[in-house]
mmCIF file with all atom_site columns, C-alpha atoms and ligand atoms in Angstrom:
data_model
loop_
_atom_site.group_PDB
_atom_site.id
_atom_site.type_symbol
_atom_site.label_atom_id
_atom_site.label_alt_id
_atom_site.label_comp_id
_atom_site.label_asym_id
_atom_site.label_entity_id
_atom_site.label_seq_id
_atom_site.pdbx_PDB_ins_code
_atom_site.Cartn_x
_atom_site.Cartn_y
_atom_site.Cartn_z
_atom_site.occupancy
_atom_site.B_iso_or_equiv
_atom_site.pdbx_formal_charge
_atom_site.auth_seq_id
_atom_site.auth_comp_id
_atom_site.auth_asym_id
_atom_site.auth_atom_id
_atom_site.pdbx_PDB_model_num
ATOM   1   C CA  . MET T 1 1   ? -22.572 -13.599 -4.021  1.00 0.00 ? 46  MET T CA  1
ATOM   2   C CA  . GLY T 1 2   ? -19.379 -11.616 -4.336  1.00 0.00 ? 47  GLY T CA  1
ATOM   3   C CA  . LYS T 1 3   ? -18.583 -7.955  -3.100  1.00 0.00 ? 48  LYS T CA  1
ATOM   4   C CA  . ASN T 1 4   ? -19.948 -4.450  -4.216  1.00 0.00 ? 49  ASN T CA  1
ATOM   5   C CA  . VAL T 1 5   ? -16.802 -3.178  -5.771  1.00 0.00 ? 50  VAL T CA  1
ATOM   6   C CA  . LEU T 1 6   ? -16.803 0.979   -6.611  1.00 0.00 ? 51  LEU T CA  1
ATOM   7   C CA  . ILE T 1 7   ? -13.882 2.057   -8.751  1.00 0.00 ? 52  ILE T CA  1
ATOM   8   C CA  . ILE T 1 8   ? -13.536 5.738   -8.889  1.00 0.00 ? 53  ILE T CA  1
ATOM   9   C CA  . THR T 1 9   ? -11.279 6.954   -11.910 1.00 0.00 ? 54  THR T CA  1
ATOM   10  C CA  . SER T 1 10  ? -10.053 10.459  -11.997 1.00 0.00 ? 55  SER T CA  1
ATOM   11  C CA  . SER T 1 11  ? -8.401  11.296  -15.449 1.00 0.00 ? 56  SER T CA  1
ATOM   12  C CA  . LEU T 1 12  ? -10.397 14.011  -17.497 1.00 0.00 ? 57  LEU T CA  1
ATOM   13  C CA  . ARG T 1 13  ? -8.776  12.953  -20.839 1.00 0.00 ? 58  ARG T CA  1
ATOM   14  C CA  . ASP T 1 14  ? -10.416 11.035  -23.485 1.00 0.00 ? 59  ASP T CA  1
ATOM   15  C CA  . ASN T 1 15  ? -8.573  7.149   -24.089 1.00 0.00 ? 60  ASN T CA  1
ATOM   16  C CA  . SER T 1 16  ? -7.000  7.644   -20.682 1.00 0.00 ? 61  SER T CA  1
ATOM   17  C CA  . ASN T 1 17  ? -4.338  5.442   -19.582 1.00 0.00 ? 62  ASN T CA  1
ATOM   18  C CA  . SER T 1 18  ? -5.807  5.188   -16.174 1.00 0.00 ? 63  SER T CA  1
ATOM   19  C CA  . ASP T 1 19  ? -9.481  4.406   -17.379 1.00 0.00 ? 64  ASP T CA  1
ATOM   20  C CA  . THR T 1 20  ? -7.926  1.409   -19.415 1.00 0.00 ? 65  THR T CA  1
ATOM   21  C CA  . LEU T 1 21  ? -6.353  0.344   -16.404 1.00 0.00 ? 66  LEU T CA  1
ATOM   22  C CA  . ALA T 1 22  ? -9.235  0.454   -14.042 1.00 0.00 ? 67  ALA T CA  1
ATOM   23  C CA  . ALA T 1 23  ? -11.461 -1.366  -16.865 1.00 0.00 ? 68  ALA T CA  1
ATOM   24  C CA  . SER T 1 24  ? -9.087  -4.279  -16.672 1.00 0.00 ? 69  SER T CA  1
ATOM   25  C CA  . PHE T 1 25  ? -9.222  -4.390  -12.970 1.00 0.00 ? 70  PHE T CA  1
ATOM   26  C CA  . ALA T 1 26  ? -13.330 -4.169  -13.396 1.00 0.00 ? 71  ALA T CA  1
ATOM   27  C CA  . GLU T 1 27  ? -12.967 -6.894  -16.095 1.00 0.00 ? 72  GLU T CA  1
ATOM   28  C CA  . GLY T 1 28  ? -11.686 -9.274  -13.482 1.00 0.00 ? 73  GLY T CA  1
ATOM   29  C CA  . ALA T 1 29  ? -13.431 -8.325  -10.268 1.00 0.00 ? 74  ALA T CA  1
ATOM   30  C CA  . ARG T 1 30  ? -16.311 -8.788  -12.263 1.00 0.00 ? 75  ARG T CA  1
ATOM   31  C CA  . GLU T 1 31  ? -15.302 -12.264 -13.693 1.00 0.00 ? 76  GLU T CA  1
ATOM   32  C CA  . ALA T 1 32  ? -15.307 -13.256 -10.264 1.00 0.00 ? 77  ALA T CA  1
ATOM   33  C CA  . GLY T 1 33  ? -18.800 -12.700 -9.621  1.00 0.00 ? 78  GLY T CA  1
ATOM   34  C CA  . ASN T 1 34  ? -18.447 -9.367  -7.671  1.00 0.00 ? 79  ASN T CA  1
ATOM   35  C CA  . ASN T 1 35  ? -20.787 -6.101  -8.260  1.00 0.00 ? 80  ASN T CA  1
ATOM   36  C CA  . VAL T 1 36  ? -18.720 -3.843  -9.873  1.00 0.00 ? 81  VAL T CA  1
ATOM   37  C CA  . GLU T 1 37  ? -19.675 -0.231  -10.111 1.00 0.00 ? 82  GLU T CA  1
ATOM   38  C CA  . THR T 1 38  ? -17.320 2.551   -12.368 1.00 0.00 ? 83  THR T CA  1
ATOM   39  C CA  . ILE T 1 39  ? -17.776 6.399   -11.480 1.00 0.00 ? 84  ILE T CA  1
ATOM   40  C CA  . SER T 1 40  ? -15.487 8.677   -13.619 1.00 0.00 ? 85  SER T CA  1
ATOM   41  C CA  . LEU T 1 41  ? -14.726 12.123  -12.110 1.00 0.00 ? 86  LEU T CA  1
ATOM   42  C CA  . LYS T 1 42  ? -14.950 13.641  -15.788 1.00 0.00 ? 87  LYS T CA  1
ATOM   43  C CA  . ASP T 1 43  ? -18.323 14.828  -15.708 1.00 0.00 ? 88  ASP T CA  1
ATOM   44  C CA  . LYS T 1 44  ? -18.883 15.432  -12.234 1.00 0.00 ? 89  LYS T CA  1
ATOM   45  C CA  . THR T 1 45  ? -18.925 18.631  -10.461 1.00 0.00 ? 90  THR T CA  1
ATOM   46  C CA  . ILE T 1 46  ? -16.810 18.464  -7.171  1.00 0.00 ? 91  ILE T CA  1
ATOM   47  C CA  . ASN T 1 47  ? -16.388 21.504  -5.263  1.00 0.00 ? 92  ASN T CA  1
ATOM   48  C CA  . PHE T 1 48  ? -13.489 21.922  -2.769  1.00 0.00 ? 93  PHE T CA  1
ATOM   49  C CA  . CYS T 1 49  ? -14.102 21.120  1.116   1.00 0.00 ? 94  CYS T CA  1
ATOM   50  C CA  . MET T 1 50  ? -14.910 24.433  3.066   1.00 0.00 ? 95  MET T CA  1
ATOM   51  C CA  . GLY T 1 51  ? -13.674 22.781  6.365   1.00 0.00 ? 96  GLY T CA  1
ATOM   52  C CA  . CYS T 1 52  ? -17.001 23.839  7.997   1.00 0.00 ? 97  CYS T CA  1
ATOM   53  C CA  . MET T 1 53  ? -16.813 20.432  9.709   1.00 0.00 ? 98  MET T CA  1
ATOM   54  C CA  . VAL T 1 54  ? -20.623 20.608  10.049  1.00 0.00 ? 99  VAL T CA  1
ATOM   55  C CA  . CYS T 1 55  ? -20.521 17.098  8.515   1.00 0.00 ? 100 CYS T CA  1
ATOM   56  C CA  . GLN T 1 56  ? -18.960 15.560  11.606  1.00 0.00 ? 101 GLN T CA  1
ATOM   57  C CA  . GLU T 1 57  ? -22.194 16.307  13.460  1.00 0.00 ? 102 GLU T CA  1
ATOM   58  C CA  . THR T 1 58  ? -24.594 15.860  10.382  1.00 0.00 ? 103 THR T CA  1
ATOM   59  C CA  . LEU T 1 59  ? -22.789 13.104  8.259   1.00 0.00 ? 104 LEU T CA  1
ATOM   60  C CA  . GLU T 1 60  ? -23.858 15.238  5.648   1.00 0.00 ? 105 GLU T CA  1
ATOM   61  C CA  . CYS T 1 61  ? -21.694 17.803  3.646   1.00 0.00 ? 106 CYS T CA  1
ATOM   62  C CA  . VAL T 1 62  ? -23.692 21.577  2.890   1.00 0.00 ? 107 VAL T CA  1
ATOM   63  C CA  . ILE T 1 63  ? -22.166 21.559  -0.489  1.00 0.00 ? 108 ILE T CA  1
ATOM   64  C CA  . GLU T 1 64  ? -24.915 20.399  -2.901  1.00 0.00 ? 109 GLU T CA  1
ATOM   65  C CA  . ASP T 1 65  ? -22.864 18.804  -5.903  1.00 0.00 ? 110 ASP T CA  1
ATOM   66  C CA  . ASP T 1 66  ? -22.135 15.656  -7.338  1.00 0.00 ? 111 ASP T CA  1
ATOM   67  C CA  . ALA T 1 67  ? -19.978 14.473  -4.048  1.00 0.00 ? 112 ALA T CA  1
ATOM   68  C CA  . ILE T 1 68  ? -23.068 13.767  -2.181  1.00 0.00 ? 113 ILE T CA  1
ATOM   69  C CA  . SER T 1 69  ? -24.057 11.078  -4.077  1.00 0.00 ? 114 SER T CA  1
ATOM   70  C CA  . ILE T 1 70  ? -20.955 9.385   -4.640  1.00 0.00 ? 115 ILE T CA  1
ATOM   71  C CA  . ALA T 1 71  ? -20.051 9.856   -0.714  1.00 0.00 ? 116 ALA T CA  1
ATOM   72  C CA  . GLU T 1 72  ? -23.263 7.513   -0.408  1.00 0.00 ? 117 GLU T CA  1
ATOM   73  C CA  . LYS T 1 73  ? -21.507 4.855   -2.512  1.00 0.00 ? 118 LYS T CA  1
ATOM   74  C CA  . VAL T 1 74  ? -18.750 5.286   -1.138  1.00 0.00 ? 119 VAL T CA  1
ATOM   75  C CA  . LYS T 1 75  ? -19.790 4.395   2.193   1.00 0.00 ? 120 LYS T CA  1
ATOM   76  C CA  . ALA T 1 76  ? -22.000 1.519   0.944   1.00 0.00 ? 121 ALA T CA  1
ATOM   77  C CA  . ALA T 1 77  ? -19.522 -0.104  -1.115  1.00 0.00 ? 122 ALA T CA  1
ATOM   78  C CA  . ASP T 1 78  ? -17.097 -3.251  0.421   1.00 0.00 ? 123 ASP T CA  1
ATOM   79  C CA  . VAL T 1 79  ? -14.235 -2.628  -1.712  1.00 0.00 ? 124 VAL T CA  1
ATOM   80  C CA  . LEU T 1 80  ? -12.764 0.919   -3.073  1.00 0.00 ? 125 LEU T CA  1
ATOM   81  C CA  . VAL T 1 81  ? -10.630 1.170   -6.150  1.00 0.00 ? 126 VAL T CA  1
ATOM   82  C CA  . PHE T 1 82  ? -9.125  4.683   -6.378  1.00 0.00 ? 127 PHE T CA  1
ATOM   83  C CA  . VAL T 1 83  ? -7.634  5.106   -9.681  1.00 0.00 ? 128 VAL T CA  1
ATOM   84  C CA  . SER T 1 84  ? -5.189  8.523   -10.823 1.00 0.00 ? 129 SER T CA  1
ATOM   85  C CA  . PRO T 1 85  ? -2.563  9.703   -12.864 1.00 0.00 ? 130 PRO T CA  1
ATOM   86  C CA  . VAL T 1 86  ? 0.471   10.873  -11.499 1.00 0.00 ? 131 VAL T CA  1
ATOM   87  C CA  . TYR T 1 87  ? 0.512   14.949  -11.351 1.00 0.00 ? 132 TYR T CA  1
ATOM   88  C CA  . TYR T 1 88  ? 3.625   16.096  -10.189 1.00 0.00 ? 133 TYR T CA  1
ATOM   89  C CA  . TYR T 1 89  ? 4.179   13.436  -7.984  1.00 0.00 ? 134 TYR T CA  1
ATOM   90  C CA  . SER T 1 90  ? 0.841   12.946  -6.321  1.00 0.00 ? 135 SER T CA  1
ATOM   91  C CA  . ILE T 1 91  ? -2.570  12.268  -7.268  1.00 0.00 ? 136 ILE T CA  1
ATOM   92  C CA  . SER T 1 92  ? -4.740  14.289  -9.231  1.00 0.00 ? 137 SER T CA  1
ATOM   93  C CA  . GLY T 1 93  ? -6.252  17.265  -8.203  1.00 0.00 ? 138 GLY T CA  1
ATOM   94  C CA  . GLN T 1 94  ? -9.681  16.061  -8.787  1.00 0.00 ? 139 GLN T CA  1
ATOM   95  C CA  . LEU T 1 95  ? -9.144  13.012  -6.886  1.00 0.00 ? 140 LEU T CA  1
ATOM   96  C CA  . LYS T 1 96  ? -7.918  14.656  -3.933  1.00 0.00 ? 141 LYS T CA  1
ATOM   97  C CA  . THR T 1 97  ? -10.791 17.297  -4.196  1.00 0.00 ? 142 THR T CA  1
ATOM   98  C CA  . LEU T 1 98  ? -13.272 14.461  -3.938  1.00 0.00 ? 143 LEU T CA  1
ATOM   99  C CA  . LEU T 1 99  ? -11.361 12.395  -0.957  1.00 0.00 ? 144 LEU T CA  1
ATOM   100 C CA  . ASP T 1 100 ? -11.376 15.926  1.055   1.00 0.00 ? 145 ASP T CA  1
ATOM   101 C CA  . ARG T 1 101 ? -15.095 16.094  0.390   1.00 0.00 ? 146 ARG T CA  1
ATOM   102 C CA  . LEU T 1 102 ? -15.875 12.364  1.906   1.00 0.00 ? 147 LEU T CA  1
ATOM   103 C CA  . ASN T 1 103 ? -14.810 13.741  5.120   1.00 0.00 ? 148 ASN T CA  1
ATOM   104 C CA  . PRO T 1 104 ? -18.681 13.215  6.068   1.00 0.00 ? 149 PRO T CA  1
ATOM   105 C CA  . LEU T 1 105 ? -17.635 9.178   5.995   1.00 0.00 ? 150 LEU T CA  1
ATOM   106 C CA  . TYR T 1 106 ? -15.173 9.781   8.661   1.00 0.00 ? 151 TYR T CA  1
ATOM   107 C CA  . PRO T 1 107 ? -17.641 9.549   11.746  1.00 0.00 ? 152 PRO T CA  1
ATOM   108 C CA  . SER T 1 108 ? -19.860 7.249   9.863   1.00 0.00 ? 153 SER T CA  1
ATOM   109 C CA  . ASP T 1 109 ? -20.636 3.609   9.954   1.00 0.00 ? 154 ASP T CA  1
ATOM   110 C CA  . TYR T 1 110 ? -18.860 3.203   6.550   1.00 0.00 ? 155 TYR T CA  1
ATOM   111 C CA  . ASN T 1 111 ? -19.010 -0.476  4.943   1.00 0.00 ? 156 ASN T CA  1
ATOM   112 C CA  . PHE T 1 112 ? -15.726 -0.164  2.651   1.00 0.00 ? 157 PHE T CA  1
ATOM   113 C CA  . ARG T 1 113 ? -12.864 -2.350  4.340   1.00 0.00 ? 158 ARG T CA  1
ATOM   114 C CA  . ASP T 1 114 ? -10.153 -3.282  1.529   1.00 0.00 ? 159 ASP T CA  1
ATOM   115 C CA  . VAL T 1 115 ? -8.906  -0.025  -0.329  1.00 0.00 ? 160 VAL T CA  1
ATOM   116 C CA  . TYR T 1 116 ? -6.868  -0.775  -4.037  1.00 0.00 ? 161 TYR T CA  1
ATOM   117 C CA  . PHE T 1 117 ? -5.152  2.104   -5.950  1.00 0.00 ? 162 PHE T CA  1
ATOM   118 C CA  . LEU T 1 118 ? -4.209  2.060   -9.311  1.00 0.00 ? 163 LEU T CA  1
ATOM   119 C CA  . ALA T 1 119 ? -1.813  4.804   -11.080 1.00 0.00 ? 164 ALA T CA  1
ATOM   120 C CA  . THR T 1 120 ? -0.255  5.496   -14.390 1.00 0.00 ? 165 THR T CA  1
ATOM   121 C CA  . ALA T 1 121 ? 2.622   7.711   -15.178 1.00 0.00 ? 166 ALA T CA  1
ATOM   122 C CA  . ALA T 1 122 ? 5.096   9.042   -17.724 1.00 0.00 ? 167 ALA T CA  1
ATOM   123 C CA  . ASP T 1 123 ? 8.230   7.833   -15.461 1.00 0.00 ? 168 ASP T CA  1
ATOM   124 C CA  . GLU T 1 124 ? 9.253   4.381   -15.380 1.00 0.00 ? 169 GLU T CA  1
ATOM   125 C CA  . ASP T 1 125 ? 10.729  4.349   -12.161 1.00 0.00 ? 170 ASP T CA  1
ATOM   126 C CA  . GLU T 1 126 ? 8.728   2.874   -9.118  1.00 0.00 ? 171 GLU T CA  1
ATOM   127 C CA  . SER T 1 127 ? 9.355   5.758   -6.929  1.00 0.00 ? 172 SER T CA  1
ATOM   128 C CA  . ALA T 1 128 ? 6.837   7.981   -8.850  1.00 0.00 ? 173 ALA T CA  1
ATOM   129 C CA  . VAL T 1 129 ? 4.206   6.158   -7.475  1.00 0.00 ? 174 VAL T CA  1
ATOM   130 C CA  . GLU T 1 130 ? 5.247   6.762   -3.823  1.00 0.00 ? 175 GLU T CA  1
ATOM   131 C CA  . GLY T 1 131 ? 4.133   10.106  -2.991  1.00 0.00 ? 176 GLY T CA  1
ATOM   132 C CA  . PRO T 1 132 ? 0.626   9.146   -4.803  1.00 0.00 ? 177 PRO T CA  1
ATOM   133 C CA  . VAL T 1 133 ? 0.695   6.305   -2.239  1.00 0.00 ? 178 VAL T CA  1
ATOM   134 C CA  . LYS T 1 134 ? 1.608   8.247   0.558   1.00 0.00 ? 179 LYS T CA  1
ATOM   135 C CA  . ALA T 1 135 ? -1.552  10.388  -0.071  1.00 0.00 ? 180 ALA T CA  1
ATOM   136 C CA  . ILE T 1 136 ? -4.241  7.621   -0.570  1.00 0.00 ? 181 ILE T CA  1
ATOM   137 C CA  . GLU T 1 137 ? -2.614  6.182   2.851   1.00 0.00 ? 182 GLU T CA  1
ATOM   138 C CA  . GLY T 1 138 ? -2.797  9.718   4.230   1.00 0.00 ? 183 GLY T CA  1
ATOM   139 C CA  . TRP T 1 139 ? -6.967  8.875   3.753   1.00 0.00 ? 184 TRP T CA  1
ATOM   140 C CA  . VAL T 1 140 ? -7.347  5.281   4.156   1.00 0.00 ? 185 VAL T CA  1
ATOM   141 C CA  . GLU T 1 141 ? -5.170  5.400   7.799   1.00 0.00 ? 186 GLU T CA  1
ATOM   142 C CA  . CYS T 1 142 ? -8.064  7.747   8.651   1.00 0.00 ? 187 CYS T CA  1
ATOM   143 C CA  . PHE T 1 143 ? -10.580 5.027   8.257   1.00 0.00 ? 188 PHE T CA  1
ATOM   144 C CA  . GLU T 1 144 ? -9.554  2.839   10.925  1.00 0.00 ? 189 GLU T CA  1
ATOM   145 C CA  . LYS T 1 145 ? -11.462 -0.193  9.622   1.00 0.00 ? 190 LYS T CA  1
ATOM   146 C CA  . ALA T 1 146 ? -10.536 0.177   6.222   1.00 0.00 ? 191 ALA T CA  1
ATOM   147 C CA  . ARG T 1 147 ? -6.350  -0.659  4.820   1.00 0.00 ? 192 ARG T CA  1
ATOM   148 C CA  . LEU T 1 148 ? -4.313  0.018   1.546   1.00 0.00 ? 193 LEU T CA  1
ATOM   149 C CA  . ALA T 1 149 ? -4.803  -3.816  0.002   1.00 0.00 ? 194 ALA T CA  1
ATOM   150 C CA  . GLU T 1 150 ? -2.801  -3.204  -3.098  1.00 0.00 ? 195 GLU T CA  1
ATOM   151 C CA  . THR T 1 151 ? -1.224  -0.774  -5.564  1.00 0.00 ? 196 THR T CA  1
ATOM   152 C CA  . VAL T 1 152 ? -0.545  -1.196  -9.393  1.00 0.00 ? 197 VAL T CA  1
ATOM   153 C CA  . PHE T 1 153 ? 1.687   1.289   -10.847 1.00 0.00 ? 198 PHE T CA  1
ATOM   154 C CA  . CYS T 1 154 ? 1.912   1.207   -14.745 1.00 0.00 ? 199 CYS T CA  1
ATOM   155 C CA  . GLY T 1 155 ? 4.918   3.795   -15.144 1.00 0.00 ? 200 GLY T CA  1
ATOM   156 C CA  . GLY T 1 156 ? 6.418   4.785   -18.879 1.00 0.00 ? 201 GLY T CA  1
ATOM   157 C CA  . VAL T 1 157 ? 3.322   5.424   -20.299 1.00 0.00 ? 202 VAL T CA  1
ATOM   158 C CA  . ASP T 1 158 ? 2.716   9.233   -21.339 1.00 0.00 ? 203 ASP T CA  1
ATOM   159 C CA  . GLY T 1 159 ? 0.679   9.717   -24.472 1.00 0.00 ? 204 GLY T CA  1
ATOM   160 C CA  . GLU T 1 160 ? -3.159  8.783   -25.002 1.00 0.00 ? 205 GLU T CA  1
ATOM   161 C CA  . GLY T 1 161 ? -3.770  5.179   -24.866 1.00 0.00 ? 206 GLY T CA  1
ATOM   162 C CA  . GLU T 1 162 ? -0.112  4.195   -24.734 1.00 0.00 ? 207 GLU T CA  1
ATOM   163 C CA  . ILE T 1 163 ? -0.724  1.440   -22.136 1.00 0.00 ? 208 ILE T CA  1
ATOM   164 C CA  . LYS T 1 164 ? -2.557  -0.872  -24.452 1.00 0.00 ? 209 LYS T CA  1
ATOM   165 C CA  . GLY T 1 165 ? -1.033  -4.369  -24.274 1.00 0.00 ? 210 GLY T CA  1
ATOM   166 C CA  . HIS T 1 166 ? 0.927   -3.273  -21.028 1.00 0.00 ? 211 HIS T CA  1
ATOM   167 C CA  . LYS T 1 167 ? 1.776   -6.151  -18.469 1.00 0.00 ? 212 LYS T CA  1
ATOM   168 C CA  . ALA T 1 168 ? 0.440   -3.880  -15.931 1.00 0.00 ? 213 ALA T CA  1
ATOM   169 C CA  . LEU T 1 169 ? -3.318  -4.509  -17.751 1.00 0.00 ? 214 LEU T CA  1
ATOM   170 C CA  . ASP T 1 170 ? -2.608  -8.296  -16.716 1.00 0.00 ? 215 ASP T CA  1
ATOM   171 C CA  . LYS T 1 171 ? -2.060  -7.648  -12.586 1.00 0.00 ? 216 LYS T CA  1
ATOM   172 C CA  . ALA T 1 172 ? -4.589  -5.399  -12.751 1.00 0.00 ? 217 ALA T CA  1
ATOM   173 C CA  . ARG T 1 173 ? -7.195  -7.668  -13.999 1.00 0.00 ? 218 ARG T CA  1
ATOM   174 C CA  . GLU T 1 174 ? -5.565  -10.642 -11.813 1.00 0.00 ? 219 GLU T CA  1
ATOM   175 C CA  . MET T 1 175 ? -5.881  -8.246  -8.851  1.00 0.00 ? 220 MET T CA  1
ATOM   176 C CA  . GLY T 1 176 ? -9.572  -7.919  -9.569  1.00 0.00 ? 221 GLY T CA  1
ATOM   177 C CA  . LYS T 1 177 ? -9.827  -11.409 -9.794  1.00 0.00 ? 222 LYS T CA  1
ATOM   178 C CA  . ALA T 1 178 ? -8.785  -12.026 -6.688  1.00 0.00 ? 223 ALA T CA  1
ATOM   179 C CA  . ILE T 1 179 ? -11.547 -10.091 -4.836  1.00 0.00 ? 224 ILE T CA  1
ATOM   180 C CA  . GLY T 1 180 ? -14.194 -12.114 -3.614  1.00 0.00 ? 225 GLY T CA  1
HETATM 181 C C1  . LIG B 2 .   ? -0.790  17.841  -15.109 1.00 0.00 ? 449 LIG B C1  1
HETATM 182 C C2  . LIG B 2 .   ? 0.310   16.684  -15.551 1.00 0.00 ? 449 LIG B C2  1
HETATM 183 C C3  . LIG B 2 .   ? 1.196   16.370  -14.252 1.00 0.00 ? 449 LIG B C3  1
HETATM 184 C C4  . LIG B 2 .   ? 2.288   15.088  -14.721 1.00 0.00 ? 449 LIG B C4  1
HETATM 185 N N1  . LIG B 2 .   ? 2.791   15.021  -13.738 1.00 0.00 ? 449 LIG B N1  1
HETATM 186 C C5  . LIG B 2 .   ? 3.814   13.997  -13.992 1.00 0.00 ? 449 LIG B C5  1
HETATM 187 C C6  . LIG B 2 .   ? 4.536   13.346  -12.896 1.00 0.00 ? 449 LIG B C6  1
HETATM 188 O O1  . LIG B 2 .   ? 4.747   13.992  -11.994 1.00 0.00 ? 449 LIG B O1  1
HETATM 189 N N2  . LIG B 2 .   ? 5.364   12.431  -13.265 1.00 0.00 ? 449 LIG B N2  1
HETATM 190 C C7  . LIG B 2 .   ? 5.311   11.263  -14.263 1.00 0.00 ? 449 LIG B C7  1
HETATM 191 O O2  . LIG B 2 .   ? 5.658   10.570  -14.435 1.00 0.00 ? 449 LIG B O2  1
HETATM 192 N N3  . LIG B 2 .   ? 4.302   11.973  -15.154 1.00 0.00 ? 449 LIG B N3  1
HETATM 193 C C8  . LIG B 2 .   ? 2.832   12.903  -14.811 1.00 0.00 ? 449 LIG B C8  1
HETATM 194 N N4  . LIG B 2 .   ? 2.572   13.202  -15.645 1.00 0.00 ? 449 LIG B N4  1
HETATM 195 C C9  . LIG B 2 .   ? 1.861   12.397  -17.307 1.00 0.00 ? 449 LIG B C9  1
HETATM 196 C C10 . LIG B 2 .   ? 0.744   11.246  -16.807 1.00 0.00 ? 449 LIG B C10 1
HETATM 197 O O3  . LIG B 2 .   ? 1.024   10.879  -15.227 1.00 0.00 ? 449 LIG B O3  1
HETATM 198 C C11 . LIG B 2 .   ? 1.057   10.328  -17.721 1.00 0.00 ? 449 LIG B C11 1
HETATM 199 O O4  . LIG B 2 .   ? 0.572   10.634  -18.862 1.00 0.00 ? 449 LIG B O4  1
HETATM 200 C C12 . LIG B 2 .   ? -0.128  9.204   -17.574 1.00 0.00 ? 449 LIG B C12 1
HETATM 201 O O5  . LIG B 2 .   ? -0.267  8.150   -18.285 1.00 0.00 ? 449 LIG B O5  1
HETATM 202 C C13 . LIG B 2 .   ? -1.942  9.892   -17.732 1.00 0.00 ? 449 LIG B C13 1
HETATM 203 O O6  . LIG B 2 .   ? -2.794  9.358   -17.432 1.00 0.00 ? 449 LIG B O6  1
HETATM 204 P P1  . LIG B 2 .   ? -4.482  9.346   -17.904 1.00 0.00 ? 449 LIG B P1  1
HETATM 205 O O7  . LIG B 2 .   ? -4.038  8.838   -19.374 1.00 0.00 ? 449 LIG B O7  1
HETATM 206 O O8  . LIG B 2 .   ? -5.049  8.738   -17.336 1.00 0.00 ? 449 LIG B O8  1
HETATM 207 O O9  . LIG B 2 .   ? -4.680  10.908  -17.911 1.00 0.00 ? 449 LIG B O9  1
HETATM 208 C C14 . LIG B 2 .   ? 1.882   14.279  -15.988 1.00 0.00 ? 449 LIG B C14 1
HETATM 209 C C15 . LIG B 2 .   ? 0.904   14.809  -16.561 1.00 0.00 ? 449 LIG B C15 1
HETATM 210 C C16 . LIG B 2 .   ? 0.180   16.036  -16.314 1.00 0.00 ? 449 LIG B C16 1
HETATM 211 C C17 . LIG B 2 .   ? -1.303  16.761  -17.235 1.00 0.00 ? 449 LIG B C17 1
#
């Protein structure tokens, strides 16, 4: 039957390296018979969490923007894949803003278990992804039924589309293929 895999990409630029990495993961996951949806934050309006905590009682956010429907999809998915360029040795601001806005899911009966993380950076050194992984782990660990399954880091790619032909794309495809 396959799993419902939700991929959330967060780069806002055209011909994005991290989007390309996500597309490879999606290809593999589809080949393995999973149902895959990719959401790009590029064309979405996601305001900052205000910390009102109303969501912890109502399970709904009071801010009416695109984070509401994304949160519904995150809640229903079996597998989550967060995708980010490395920005100042952390995740992108747009992904962090979304993670905060997923606060209504914290007390909810969410479905997701395995979470994957895909990241690209100019820096070639693997240590460039430590901060971003920590940021994702910080979110995942708050959702006790979920775990950070695996990460693909592709360093040494800076310009638009520079990731083309990189072996990290194969790694992401294989990782996607292993889901099911
Ligand atoms: C605001 C900003 C901050 C960045 N910070 C870092 C960084 O801290 N370390 C790094 O190696 N690359 C950094 N980069 C480079 C990007 O991570 C790199 O170009 C990446 O491949 C972009 O992915 P994308 O094409 O999906 O947007 C930064 C780029 C921008 C625009």
